[in-house]
Coordinates of C-alpha atoms in Angstrom, one line a residue:
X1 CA -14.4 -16.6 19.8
X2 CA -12.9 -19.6 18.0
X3 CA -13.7 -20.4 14.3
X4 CA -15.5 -23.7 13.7
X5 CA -13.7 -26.4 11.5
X6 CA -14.8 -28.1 8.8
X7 CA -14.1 -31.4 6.7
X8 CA -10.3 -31.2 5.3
X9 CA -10.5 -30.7 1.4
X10 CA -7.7 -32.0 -1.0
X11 CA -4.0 -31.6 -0.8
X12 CA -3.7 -28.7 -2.9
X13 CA -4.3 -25.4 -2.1
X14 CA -6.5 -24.3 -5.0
X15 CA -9.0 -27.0 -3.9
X16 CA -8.6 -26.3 -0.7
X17 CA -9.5 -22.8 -0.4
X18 CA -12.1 -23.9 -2.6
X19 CA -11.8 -20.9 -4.3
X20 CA -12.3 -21.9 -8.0
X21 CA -14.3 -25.3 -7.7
X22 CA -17.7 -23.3 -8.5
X23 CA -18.7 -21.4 -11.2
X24 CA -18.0 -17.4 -10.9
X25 CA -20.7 -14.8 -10.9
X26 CA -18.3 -11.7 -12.1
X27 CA -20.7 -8.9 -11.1
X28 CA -19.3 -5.3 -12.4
X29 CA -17.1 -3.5 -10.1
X30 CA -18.4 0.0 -8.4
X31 CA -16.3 2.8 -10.5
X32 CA -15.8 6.1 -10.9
X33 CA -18.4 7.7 -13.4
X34 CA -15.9 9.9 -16.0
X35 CA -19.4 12.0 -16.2
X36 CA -19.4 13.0 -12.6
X37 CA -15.9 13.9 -13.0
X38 CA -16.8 16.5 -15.1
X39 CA -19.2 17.9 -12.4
X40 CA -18.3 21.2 -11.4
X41 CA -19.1 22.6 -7.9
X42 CA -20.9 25.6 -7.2
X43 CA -17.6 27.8 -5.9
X44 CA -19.6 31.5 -5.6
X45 CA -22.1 29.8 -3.0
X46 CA -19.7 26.9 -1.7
X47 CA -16.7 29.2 -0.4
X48 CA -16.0 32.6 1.0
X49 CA -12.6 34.0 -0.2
X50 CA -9.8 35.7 1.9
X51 CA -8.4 37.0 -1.5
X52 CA -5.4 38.3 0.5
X53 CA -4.1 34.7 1.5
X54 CA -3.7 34.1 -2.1
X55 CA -0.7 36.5 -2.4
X56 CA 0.6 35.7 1.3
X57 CA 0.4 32.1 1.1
X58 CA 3.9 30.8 0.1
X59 CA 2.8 28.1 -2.2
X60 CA 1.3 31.1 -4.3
X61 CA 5.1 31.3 -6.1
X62 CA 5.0 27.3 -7.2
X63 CA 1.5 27.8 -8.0
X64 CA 2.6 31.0 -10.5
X65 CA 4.9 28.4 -12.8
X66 CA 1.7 26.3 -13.6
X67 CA -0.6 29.1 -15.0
X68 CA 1.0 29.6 -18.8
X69 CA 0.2 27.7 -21.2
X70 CA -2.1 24.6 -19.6
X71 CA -2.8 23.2 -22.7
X72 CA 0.5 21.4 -22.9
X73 CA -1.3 19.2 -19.8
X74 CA -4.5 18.5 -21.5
X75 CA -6.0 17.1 -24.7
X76 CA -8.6 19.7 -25.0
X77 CA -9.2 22.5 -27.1
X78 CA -8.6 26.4 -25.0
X79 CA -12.0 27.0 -25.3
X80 CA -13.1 24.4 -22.4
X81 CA -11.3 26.2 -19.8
X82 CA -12.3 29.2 -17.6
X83 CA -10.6 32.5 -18.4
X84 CA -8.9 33.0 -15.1
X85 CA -9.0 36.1 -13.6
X86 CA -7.2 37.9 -10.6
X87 CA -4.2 35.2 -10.7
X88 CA -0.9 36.1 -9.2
X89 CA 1.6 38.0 -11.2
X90 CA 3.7 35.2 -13.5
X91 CA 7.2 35.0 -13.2
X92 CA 9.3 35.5 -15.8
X93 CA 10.9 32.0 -16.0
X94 CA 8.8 29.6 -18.3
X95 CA 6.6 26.7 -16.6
X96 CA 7.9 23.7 -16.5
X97 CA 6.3 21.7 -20.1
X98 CA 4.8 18.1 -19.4
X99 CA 6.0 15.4 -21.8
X100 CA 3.5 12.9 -21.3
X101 CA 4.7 9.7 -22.3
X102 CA 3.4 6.9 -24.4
X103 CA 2.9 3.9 -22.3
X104 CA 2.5 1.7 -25.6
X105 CA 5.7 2.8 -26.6
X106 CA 8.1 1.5 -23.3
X107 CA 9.6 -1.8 -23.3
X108 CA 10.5 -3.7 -20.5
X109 CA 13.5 -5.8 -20.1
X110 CA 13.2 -9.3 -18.8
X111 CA 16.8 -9.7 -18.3
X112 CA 18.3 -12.2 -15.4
X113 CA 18.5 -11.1 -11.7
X114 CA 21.8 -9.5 -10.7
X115 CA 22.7 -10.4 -7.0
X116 CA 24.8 -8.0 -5.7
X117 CA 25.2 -9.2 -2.2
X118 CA 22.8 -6.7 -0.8
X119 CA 21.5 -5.4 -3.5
X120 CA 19.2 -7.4 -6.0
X121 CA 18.5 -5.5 -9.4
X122 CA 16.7 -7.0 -11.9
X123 CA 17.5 -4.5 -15.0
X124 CA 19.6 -4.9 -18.4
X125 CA 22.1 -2.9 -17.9
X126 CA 23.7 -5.8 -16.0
X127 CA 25.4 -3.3 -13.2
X128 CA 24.9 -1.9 -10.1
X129 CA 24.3 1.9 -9.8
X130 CA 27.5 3.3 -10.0
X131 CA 26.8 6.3 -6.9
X132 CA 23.9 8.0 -5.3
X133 CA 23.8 10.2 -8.2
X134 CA 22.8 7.9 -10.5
X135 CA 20.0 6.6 -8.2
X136 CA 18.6 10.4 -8.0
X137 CA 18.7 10.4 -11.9
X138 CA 16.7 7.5 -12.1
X139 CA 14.0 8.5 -9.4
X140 CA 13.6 12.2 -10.9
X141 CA 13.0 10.1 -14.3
X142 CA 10.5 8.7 -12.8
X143 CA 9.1 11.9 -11.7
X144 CA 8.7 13.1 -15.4
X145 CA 6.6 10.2 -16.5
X146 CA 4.3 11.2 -13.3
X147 CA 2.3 14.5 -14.8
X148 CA -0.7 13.5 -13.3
X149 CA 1.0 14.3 -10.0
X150 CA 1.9 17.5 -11.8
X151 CA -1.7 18.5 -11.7
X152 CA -2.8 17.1 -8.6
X153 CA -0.2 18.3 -6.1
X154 CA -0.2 22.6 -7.8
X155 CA -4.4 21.6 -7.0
X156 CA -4.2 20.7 -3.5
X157 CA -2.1 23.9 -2.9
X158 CA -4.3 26.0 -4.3
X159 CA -7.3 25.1 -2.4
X160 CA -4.7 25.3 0.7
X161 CA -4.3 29.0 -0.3
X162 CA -8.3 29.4 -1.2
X163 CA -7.3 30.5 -4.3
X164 CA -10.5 29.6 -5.6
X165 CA -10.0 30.5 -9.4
X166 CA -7.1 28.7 -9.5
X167 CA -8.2 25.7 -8.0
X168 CA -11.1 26.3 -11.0
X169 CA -9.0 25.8 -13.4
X170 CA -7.2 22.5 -12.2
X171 CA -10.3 20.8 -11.6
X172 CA -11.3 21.9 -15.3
X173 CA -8.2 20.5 -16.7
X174 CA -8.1 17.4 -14.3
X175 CA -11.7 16.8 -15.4
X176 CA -10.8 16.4 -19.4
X177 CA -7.9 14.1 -18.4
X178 CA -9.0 11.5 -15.6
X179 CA -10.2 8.3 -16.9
X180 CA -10.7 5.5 -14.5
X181 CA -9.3 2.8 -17.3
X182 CA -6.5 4.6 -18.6
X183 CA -2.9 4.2 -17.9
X184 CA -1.3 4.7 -14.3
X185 CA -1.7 8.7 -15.3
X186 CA -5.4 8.8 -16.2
X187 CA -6.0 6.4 -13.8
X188 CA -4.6 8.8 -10.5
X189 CA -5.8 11.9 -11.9
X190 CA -9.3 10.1 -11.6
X191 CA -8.8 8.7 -8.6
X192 CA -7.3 12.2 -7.0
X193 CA -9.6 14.5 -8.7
X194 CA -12.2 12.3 -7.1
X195 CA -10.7 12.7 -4.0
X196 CA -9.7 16.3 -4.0
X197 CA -14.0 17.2 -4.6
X198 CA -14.5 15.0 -1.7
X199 CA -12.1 17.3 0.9
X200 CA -13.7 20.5 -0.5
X201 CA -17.3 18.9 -0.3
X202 CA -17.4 17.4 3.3
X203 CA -15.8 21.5 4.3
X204 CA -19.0 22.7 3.9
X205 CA -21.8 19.9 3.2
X206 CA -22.4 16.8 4.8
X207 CA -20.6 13.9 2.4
X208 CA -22.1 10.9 1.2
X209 CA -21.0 7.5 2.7
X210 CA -18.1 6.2 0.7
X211 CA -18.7 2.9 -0.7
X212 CA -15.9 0.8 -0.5
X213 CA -14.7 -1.5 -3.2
X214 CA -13.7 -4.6 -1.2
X215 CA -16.9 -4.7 0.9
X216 CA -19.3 -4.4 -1.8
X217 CA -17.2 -7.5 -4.3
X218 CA -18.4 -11.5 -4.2
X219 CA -16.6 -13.5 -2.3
X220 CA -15.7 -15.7 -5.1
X221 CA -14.3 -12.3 -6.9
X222 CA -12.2 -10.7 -3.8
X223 CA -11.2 -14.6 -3.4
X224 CA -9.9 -14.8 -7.2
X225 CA -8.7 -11.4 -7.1
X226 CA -6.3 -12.0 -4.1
X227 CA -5.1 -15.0 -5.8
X228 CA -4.4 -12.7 -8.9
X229 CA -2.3 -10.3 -7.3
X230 CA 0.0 -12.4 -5.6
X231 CA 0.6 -14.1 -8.6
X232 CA 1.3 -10.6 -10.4
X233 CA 2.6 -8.4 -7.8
X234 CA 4.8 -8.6 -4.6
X235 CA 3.4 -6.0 -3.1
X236 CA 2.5 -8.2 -0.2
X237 CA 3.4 -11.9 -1.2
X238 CA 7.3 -10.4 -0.4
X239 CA 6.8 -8.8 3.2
X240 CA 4.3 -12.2 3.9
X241 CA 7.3 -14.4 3.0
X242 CA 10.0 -12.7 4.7
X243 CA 7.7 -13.0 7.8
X244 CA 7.3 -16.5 7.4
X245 CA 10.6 -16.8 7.1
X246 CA 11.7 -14.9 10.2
X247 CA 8.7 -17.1 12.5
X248 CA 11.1 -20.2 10.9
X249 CA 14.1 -18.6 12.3
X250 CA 12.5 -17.6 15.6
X251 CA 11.1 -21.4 16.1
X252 CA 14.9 -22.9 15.0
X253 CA 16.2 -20.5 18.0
X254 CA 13.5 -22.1 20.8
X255 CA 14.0 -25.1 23.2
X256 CA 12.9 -28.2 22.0
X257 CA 10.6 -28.6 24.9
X258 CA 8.1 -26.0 23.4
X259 CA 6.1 -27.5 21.0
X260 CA 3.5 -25.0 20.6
X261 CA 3.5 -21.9 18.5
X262 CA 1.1 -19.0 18.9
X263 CA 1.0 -16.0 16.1
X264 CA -0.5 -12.8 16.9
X265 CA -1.9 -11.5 13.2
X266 CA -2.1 -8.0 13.1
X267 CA -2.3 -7.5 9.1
X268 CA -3.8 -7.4 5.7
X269 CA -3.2 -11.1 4.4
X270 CA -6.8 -12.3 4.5
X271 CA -5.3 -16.1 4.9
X272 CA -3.1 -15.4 1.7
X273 CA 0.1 -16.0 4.3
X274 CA -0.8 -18.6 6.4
X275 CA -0.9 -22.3 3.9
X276 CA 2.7 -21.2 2.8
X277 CA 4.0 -21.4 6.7
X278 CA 2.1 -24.7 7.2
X279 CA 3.4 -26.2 4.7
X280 CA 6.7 -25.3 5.5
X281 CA 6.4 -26.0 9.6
X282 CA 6.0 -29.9 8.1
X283 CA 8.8 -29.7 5.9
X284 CA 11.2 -29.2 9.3
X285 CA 13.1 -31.8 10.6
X286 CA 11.3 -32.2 13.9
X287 CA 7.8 -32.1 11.7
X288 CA 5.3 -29.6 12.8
X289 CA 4.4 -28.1 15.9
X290 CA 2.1 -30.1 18.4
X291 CA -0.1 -26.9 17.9
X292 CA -0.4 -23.7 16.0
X293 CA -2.4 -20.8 17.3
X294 CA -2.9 -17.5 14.8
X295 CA -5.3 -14.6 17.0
X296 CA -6.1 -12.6 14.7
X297 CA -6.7 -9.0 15.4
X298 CA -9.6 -7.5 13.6
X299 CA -10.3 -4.3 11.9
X300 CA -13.7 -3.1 12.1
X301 CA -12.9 0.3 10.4
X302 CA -12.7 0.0 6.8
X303 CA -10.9 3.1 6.4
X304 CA -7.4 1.0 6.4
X305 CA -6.1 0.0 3.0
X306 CA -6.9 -3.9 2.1
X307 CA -8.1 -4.2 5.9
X308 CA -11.3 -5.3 5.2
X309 CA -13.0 -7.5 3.0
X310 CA -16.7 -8.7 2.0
X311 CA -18.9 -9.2 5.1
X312 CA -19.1 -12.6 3.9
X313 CA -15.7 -13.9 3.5
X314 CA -14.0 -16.1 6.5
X315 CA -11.2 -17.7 5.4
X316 CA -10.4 -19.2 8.7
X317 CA -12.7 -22.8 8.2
X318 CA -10.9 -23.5 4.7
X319 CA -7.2 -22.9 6.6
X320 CA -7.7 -25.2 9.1
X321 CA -9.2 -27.7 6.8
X322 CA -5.9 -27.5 4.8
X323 CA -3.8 -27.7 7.9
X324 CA -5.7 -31.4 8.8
X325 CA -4.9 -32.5 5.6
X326 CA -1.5 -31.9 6.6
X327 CA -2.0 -33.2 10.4
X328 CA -1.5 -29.8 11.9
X329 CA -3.5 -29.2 14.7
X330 CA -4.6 -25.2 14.3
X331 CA -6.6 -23.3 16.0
X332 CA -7.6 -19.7 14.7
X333 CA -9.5 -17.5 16.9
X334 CA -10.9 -13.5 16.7
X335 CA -9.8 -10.7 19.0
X336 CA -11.1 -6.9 18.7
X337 CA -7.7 -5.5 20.4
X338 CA -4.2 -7.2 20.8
X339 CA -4.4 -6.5 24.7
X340 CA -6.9 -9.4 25.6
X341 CA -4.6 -12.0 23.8
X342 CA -4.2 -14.8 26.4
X343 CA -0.8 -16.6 26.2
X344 CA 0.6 -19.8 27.5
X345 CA 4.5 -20.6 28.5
X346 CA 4.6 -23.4 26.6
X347 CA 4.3 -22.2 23.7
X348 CA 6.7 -19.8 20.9
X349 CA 4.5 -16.2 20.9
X350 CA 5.6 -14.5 17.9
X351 CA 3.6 -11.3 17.0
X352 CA 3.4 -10.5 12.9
X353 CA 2.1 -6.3 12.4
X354 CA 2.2 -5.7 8.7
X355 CA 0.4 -2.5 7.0
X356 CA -2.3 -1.7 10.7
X357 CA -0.5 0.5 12.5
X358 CA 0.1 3.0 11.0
X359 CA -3.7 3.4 11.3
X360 CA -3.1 4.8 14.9
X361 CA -2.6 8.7 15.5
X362 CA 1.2 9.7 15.8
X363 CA 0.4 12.7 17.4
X364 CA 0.0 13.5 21.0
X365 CA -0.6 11.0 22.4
X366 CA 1.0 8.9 20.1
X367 CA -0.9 6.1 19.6
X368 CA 1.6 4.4 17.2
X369 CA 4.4 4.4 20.3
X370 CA 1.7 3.5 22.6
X371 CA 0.5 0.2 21.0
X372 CA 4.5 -1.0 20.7
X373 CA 4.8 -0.8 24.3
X374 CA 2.0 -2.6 24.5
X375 CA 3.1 -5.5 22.8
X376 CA 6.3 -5.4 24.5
X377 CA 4.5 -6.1 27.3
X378 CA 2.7 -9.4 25.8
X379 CA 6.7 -10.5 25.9
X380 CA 7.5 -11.8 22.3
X381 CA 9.7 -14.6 21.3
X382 CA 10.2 -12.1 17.8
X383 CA 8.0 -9.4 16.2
X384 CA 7.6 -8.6 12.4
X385 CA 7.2 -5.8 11.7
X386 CA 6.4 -4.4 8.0
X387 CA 5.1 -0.8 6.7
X388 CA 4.9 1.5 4.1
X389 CA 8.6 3.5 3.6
X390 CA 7.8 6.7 2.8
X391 CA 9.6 9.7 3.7
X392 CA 9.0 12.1 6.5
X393 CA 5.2 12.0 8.4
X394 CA 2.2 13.7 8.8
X395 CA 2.8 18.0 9.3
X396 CA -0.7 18.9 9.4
X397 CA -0.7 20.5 5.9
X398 CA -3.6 18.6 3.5
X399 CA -1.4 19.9 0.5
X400 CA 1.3 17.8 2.1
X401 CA -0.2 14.8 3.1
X402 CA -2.0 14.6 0.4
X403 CA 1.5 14.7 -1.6
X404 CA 2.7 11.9 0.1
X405 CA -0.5 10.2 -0.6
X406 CA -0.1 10.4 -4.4
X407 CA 3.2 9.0 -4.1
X408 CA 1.8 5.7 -2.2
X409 CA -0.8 5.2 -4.6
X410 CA 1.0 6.0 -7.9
X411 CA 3.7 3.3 -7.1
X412 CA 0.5 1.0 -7.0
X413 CA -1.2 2.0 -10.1
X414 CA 2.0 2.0 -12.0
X415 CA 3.1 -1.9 -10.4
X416 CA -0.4 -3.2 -11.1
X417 CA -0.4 -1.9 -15.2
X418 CA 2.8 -3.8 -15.5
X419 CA 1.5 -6.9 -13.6
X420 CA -1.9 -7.0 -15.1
X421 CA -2.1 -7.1 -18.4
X422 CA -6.0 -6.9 -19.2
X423 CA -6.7 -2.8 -19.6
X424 CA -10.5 -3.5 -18.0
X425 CA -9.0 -6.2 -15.5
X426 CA -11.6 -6.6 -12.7
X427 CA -9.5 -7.6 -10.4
X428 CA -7.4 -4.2 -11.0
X429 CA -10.1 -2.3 -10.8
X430 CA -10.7 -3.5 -7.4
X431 CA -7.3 -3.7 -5.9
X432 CA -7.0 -0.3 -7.0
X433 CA -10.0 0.8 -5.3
X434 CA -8.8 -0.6 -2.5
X435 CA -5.9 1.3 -2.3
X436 CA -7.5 4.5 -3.0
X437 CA -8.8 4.4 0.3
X438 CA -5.7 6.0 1.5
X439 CA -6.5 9.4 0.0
X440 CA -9.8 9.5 1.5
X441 CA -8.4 8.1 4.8
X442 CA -6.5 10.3 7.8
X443 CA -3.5 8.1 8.5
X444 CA -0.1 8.7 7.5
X445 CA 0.9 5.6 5.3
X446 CA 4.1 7.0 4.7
X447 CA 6.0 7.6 7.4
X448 CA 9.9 6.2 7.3
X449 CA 11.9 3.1 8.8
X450 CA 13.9 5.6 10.3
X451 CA 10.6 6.9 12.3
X452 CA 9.1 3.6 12.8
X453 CA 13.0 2.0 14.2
X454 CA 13.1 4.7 16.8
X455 CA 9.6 3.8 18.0
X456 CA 10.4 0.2 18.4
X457 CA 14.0 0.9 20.0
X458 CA 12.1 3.1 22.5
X459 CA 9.6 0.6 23.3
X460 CA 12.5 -1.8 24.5
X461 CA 12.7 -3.8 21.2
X462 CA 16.6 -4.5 19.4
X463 CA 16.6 -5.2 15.4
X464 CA 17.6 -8.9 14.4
X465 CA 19.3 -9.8 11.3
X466 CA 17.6 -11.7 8.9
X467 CA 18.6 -15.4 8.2
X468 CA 20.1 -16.3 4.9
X469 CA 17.4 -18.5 4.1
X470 CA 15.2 -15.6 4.5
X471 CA 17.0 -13.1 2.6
X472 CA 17.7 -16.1 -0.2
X473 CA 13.5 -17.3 -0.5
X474 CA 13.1 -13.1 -0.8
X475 CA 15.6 -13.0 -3.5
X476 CA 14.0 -16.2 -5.3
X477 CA 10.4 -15.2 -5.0
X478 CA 11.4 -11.8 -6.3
X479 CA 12.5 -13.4 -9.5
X480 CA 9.1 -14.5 -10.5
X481 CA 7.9 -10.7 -10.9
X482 CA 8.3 -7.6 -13.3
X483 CA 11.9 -6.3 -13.3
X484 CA 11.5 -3.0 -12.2
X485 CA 11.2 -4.7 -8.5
X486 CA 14.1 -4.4 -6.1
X487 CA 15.2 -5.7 -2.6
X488 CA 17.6 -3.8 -0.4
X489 CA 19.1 -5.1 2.5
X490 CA 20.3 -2.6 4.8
X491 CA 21.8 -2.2 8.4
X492 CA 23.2 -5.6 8.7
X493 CA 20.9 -7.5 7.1
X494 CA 17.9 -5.9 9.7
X495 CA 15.7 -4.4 7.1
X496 CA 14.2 -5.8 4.1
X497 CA 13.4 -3.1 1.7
X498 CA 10.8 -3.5 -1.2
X499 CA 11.4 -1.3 -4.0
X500 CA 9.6 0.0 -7.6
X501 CA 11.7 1.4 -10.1
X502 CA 14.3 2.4 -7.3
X503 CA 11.6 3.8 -5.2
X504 CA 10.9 2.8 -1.8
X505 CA 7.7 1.0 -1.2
X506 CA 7.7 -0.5 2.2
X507 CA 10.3 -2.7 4.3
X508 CA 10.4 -5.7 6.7
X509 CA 11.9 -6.1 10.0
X510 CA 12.6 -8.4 12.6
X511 CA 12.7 -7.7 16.4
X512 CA 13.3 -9.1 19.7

C-alpha cells in the first residue's frame, strides 16, 4: 500500500521531521526493577537433578576455577551467599582474581585520526599496531575490564550442566552486583541475569509476555532518541552511509537513459538514512532522479533488535515531504515479504539488507541462503549488504550462544557510556533495551563475514570494491565519534569493517 503525502515542511531536516517543533512529554522508560533481581526462584520444586551430569559434563572443569573465593566478584559481605554444597572437587591452580576497574578513573584520548591507507585508528599512540600480537594484547585487555561476562558466561554453563547449586550461587552473586544504571559492567550483569531467570523460567512455567522498550516509548521520545544516537554513536549512522554511498556509485555506473531509482529497504533505519541520500541525489551533476522508489520490507516480529518501533511512528509522510522541498518526486510504499516487490526496467533496482537477516534460521533448511537466492532472482543493479561480525554461528549449545550474545551486547553498553554522557540518559536506557532483545531472542547475530560471503557467492552474487568517495565520507564521518572507533578495509576494498576498541562489530559490503 502506498504512504499518503503530506504538505512539504521547511528546508532543514530538524523541521522537517518535525521532530522537535512540539513540546516533549518524557514519560519514564520501562526498566529493570534491581528488587526483582534479587528474587530467587524456587530451585527444590522448579528442577529435577541428574547429579551425575554435573561431574560428566565438560564445562564442570571451567566451572571448578570459579568456586574459591567469590567475594573478589562481589561487594557483599560472605554471609549473603549460600554455603554450597556437593560442588566438584577444586583444582589446585588458583581462580582467576577479577580486577574490576574504575570507570571514573580512564581517560580517553581525543587525539587526531591516523589514516593508514586501510586502516583508520583514532588512538594517541600515533602508530599502527605493530603485528597480530599486539592486536591480541589489546582485545584480551579488553576482556579483563569485562567481569561481568566473567559471571555470566561460568552461569549459563552451569545451568547447561544442571548443576543446580552452582548455578545458586551465581545468581546470588549476580543479584548483589546488577544495577540497571551502572556502568557497562552493572549494566550487562542486569540485563543477563535478567535474561538468564527468563531461560530457566519459560523450561518449566509459562513466561510472561516481554514488554519491549521501543514499542512501549512516545513517538516524540523514540523520534529524539534516534536523533541522539546517531549523533553519539556510529553504530548505524556508518553502515547507513557507506550504503548511500555504494547506491551513488551504482547510479554513476547506469545508462543515462534510466532515470528512475527503486530501493528495496530491508533494515533498521526507521527513515534515519533516507534525507542524507536525497540530499545527495540533488547534489549530482545530472540533478536527481525523475523518481525515487524505497519498498520497504516490514518486520512484524519484534523479536529483531531496533526492528520495530512505536505502533504509532510512520516516518514515511515527513520523508516525502522533505523530498518536495527538494523537488524529488518519492514514492514510499509497504511490503510484508521482499518476493511481491514489483519492478520496472526503467528504473536502477538496488536492494539495501542491513541488520534483518540474520533473523532467518541457518539451519536446515537454511533460511538465510534461501532468502539471497531469492533476491538474486529480483535481479539487482547492486546489493548492500551489512551485519553483525561476530565469530563462528549458532551450535545449539545455550551456554554458547548465549556467549556470543554477551559479546554483541557488551560492545553496545560499553559504546553507548562513552557516547552518552548523562548516567540516567533516557535515551540510553532505551537504546539499550532495545538491544537487549538479542538475549531474549533465537537468532544468531553473530555469525562472521566469512559465513555470510560464502552465502552470497553461492547465491550467484561477486563482491565490489568500494569507491573512494565511499571509503573517504566513512573515514570523515568516523572522525566526529569517540576514538576507540575503527574502520578496516579488507579484501580489496570489498568489506567495510566497523570496529570498538579493536573489536569487530559488524561490516558493509557491496554486491553485484
Amino acid at each position: 500500500m502506498s504512504l499518503e503525502e503530506t504538505e512539504p515542511p521547511s528546508q532543514t531536516l530538524d523541521n522537517v521531521l518535525g521532530w522537535f517543533d512540539d513540546s516533549i512529554s518524557l514519560t519514564p522508560l520501562p526498566g529493570f526493577n534491581d528488587s526483582d533481581l534479587l528474587n530467587e526462584f524456587d530451585w527444590s520444586q522448579m528442577w529435577e537433578w541428574d547429579h551425575q551430569t554435573q561431574t560428566q559434563d565438560q564445562g564442570c572443569d571451567f566451572l571448578q576455577s570459579y568456586s574459591q573465593d567469590l567475594n573478589a566478584y562481589m561487594g557483599c559481605e560472605a554471609s549473603n551467599l549460600e554455603v554450597v554444597t556437593g560442588a566438584p572437587v577444586i583444582d589446585s591452580d588458583p581462580p582467576p582474581v577479577l580486577q574490576i576497574p574504575n570507570d571514573q578513573s580512564k581517560k580517553r584520548n581525543r587525539d587526531g585520526l591516523i589514516d593508514d591507507s586501510h586502516v583508520v585508528k583514532r588512538s594517541a599512540r600515533g602508530k599502527k599496531r605493530a603485528d597480530k600480537s599486539s592486536e591480541v594484547s589489546r582485545k584480551d585487555s579488553n576482556k579483563e575490564e569485562r567481569w561481568a561476562e566473567q559471571l555470566l558466561n561460568p552461569c549459563a554453563l552451569a545451568i547447561t550442566a544442571r548443576n543446580s547449586s552452582r548455578v545458586q550461587h551465581y545468581l546470588c552473586v549476580l543479584s548483589e552486583l546488577a544495577s540497571s544504571s551502572g556502568d557497562a559492567n552493572h549494566r550487562l550483569a542486569a540485563f543477563g541475569l535478567c535474561a538468564l531467570k527468563n531461560h530457566i523460567s519459560t523450561s518449566f512455567v509459562p513466561s510472561s509476555t516481554v514488554t519491549f522498550a521501543s514499542a512501549e516509548a512516545e513517538v516524540k521520545m523514540f523520534q529524539k532518541t534516534l536523533l541522539k544516537f546517531y549523533e553519539v554513536n556510529p553504530w548505524f549512522a556508518l553502515p547507513n552511509n557507506m550504503a548511500n554511498s555504494a547506491i551513488l556509485q551504482i547510479l554513476a555506473q547506469e545508462p543515462r537513459d534510466k532515470k528512475d531509482i527503486h530501493i528495496l529497504d530491508i533494515g533498521v533505519s526507521h527513515g534515519m538514512q533516507w534525507p542524507t541520500l536525497l540530499e545527495a541525489l540533488c547534489c549530482r551533476p545530472e540533478g536527481p532522479p525523475l523518481q525515487v522508489r524505497i519498498t520497504i520490507v516490514s518486520d512484524l516480529t519484534a523479536d529483531i533488535p531496533f526492528s520495530v518501533g512505536p505502533p504509532a511512528y510512520n516516518y514515511a509522510s515527513q520523508i516525502i515531504g522533505f523530498a518536495r522541498s527538494l523537488n524529488i518526486n518519492l514514492q514510499i510504499s509497504v511490503i510484508d515479504q521482499f518476493q511481491l516487490i514489483d519492478t520496472s526496467p526503467n528504473e536502477t533496482f538496488i536492494i539495501c539488507a542491513q541488520f534483518r537477516l540474520y533473523q532467518l534460521k541457518h539451519t536446515i533448511p537454511d533460511e538465510r541462503s534461501e532468502a539471497l537466492k531469492a533476491l538474486r532472482s529480483l535481479n539487482p543493479k547492486g546489493v548492500v549488504l551489512c551485519e553483525n561480525n561476530g565469530e563462528g554461528s549458532s551450535s545449539g549449545d545455550f551456554a554458547a550462544d548465549f556467549s556470543r550474545k554477551l559479546d554483541y551486547l557488551w560492545k553496545f553498553l560499553d559504546s553507548t557510556s562513552y557516547g552518552f554522557k548523562e548516567e540516567n540518559s533516557e535515551e540510553r536506557k532505551l537504546m539499550e533495551g532495545e538491544a537487549t532483545k538479542v538475549l531474549m531472542s533465537s537468532g544468531d547475530t553473530n555469525e562472521g563475514k566469512e559465513i555470510w560471503y560464502e552465502r552470497m557467492r553461492k547465491a550467484g552474487f561477486s563482491a565490489e570494491a568500494f569507491g573512494e568517495d565511499a571509503i573517504d565520507g566513512a573515514k570523515s564521518l568516523l572522525r566526529k565519534y569517540d576514538n576507540n572507533w575503527e574502520i578496516k578495509m579488507e579484501d580489496g576494498d570489498t568489506f567495510a569493517g566497523l570496529l570498538w576498541k579493536g573489536e569487530a562489530v559488524s561490516f558493509c559490503s557491496l554486491w553485484k
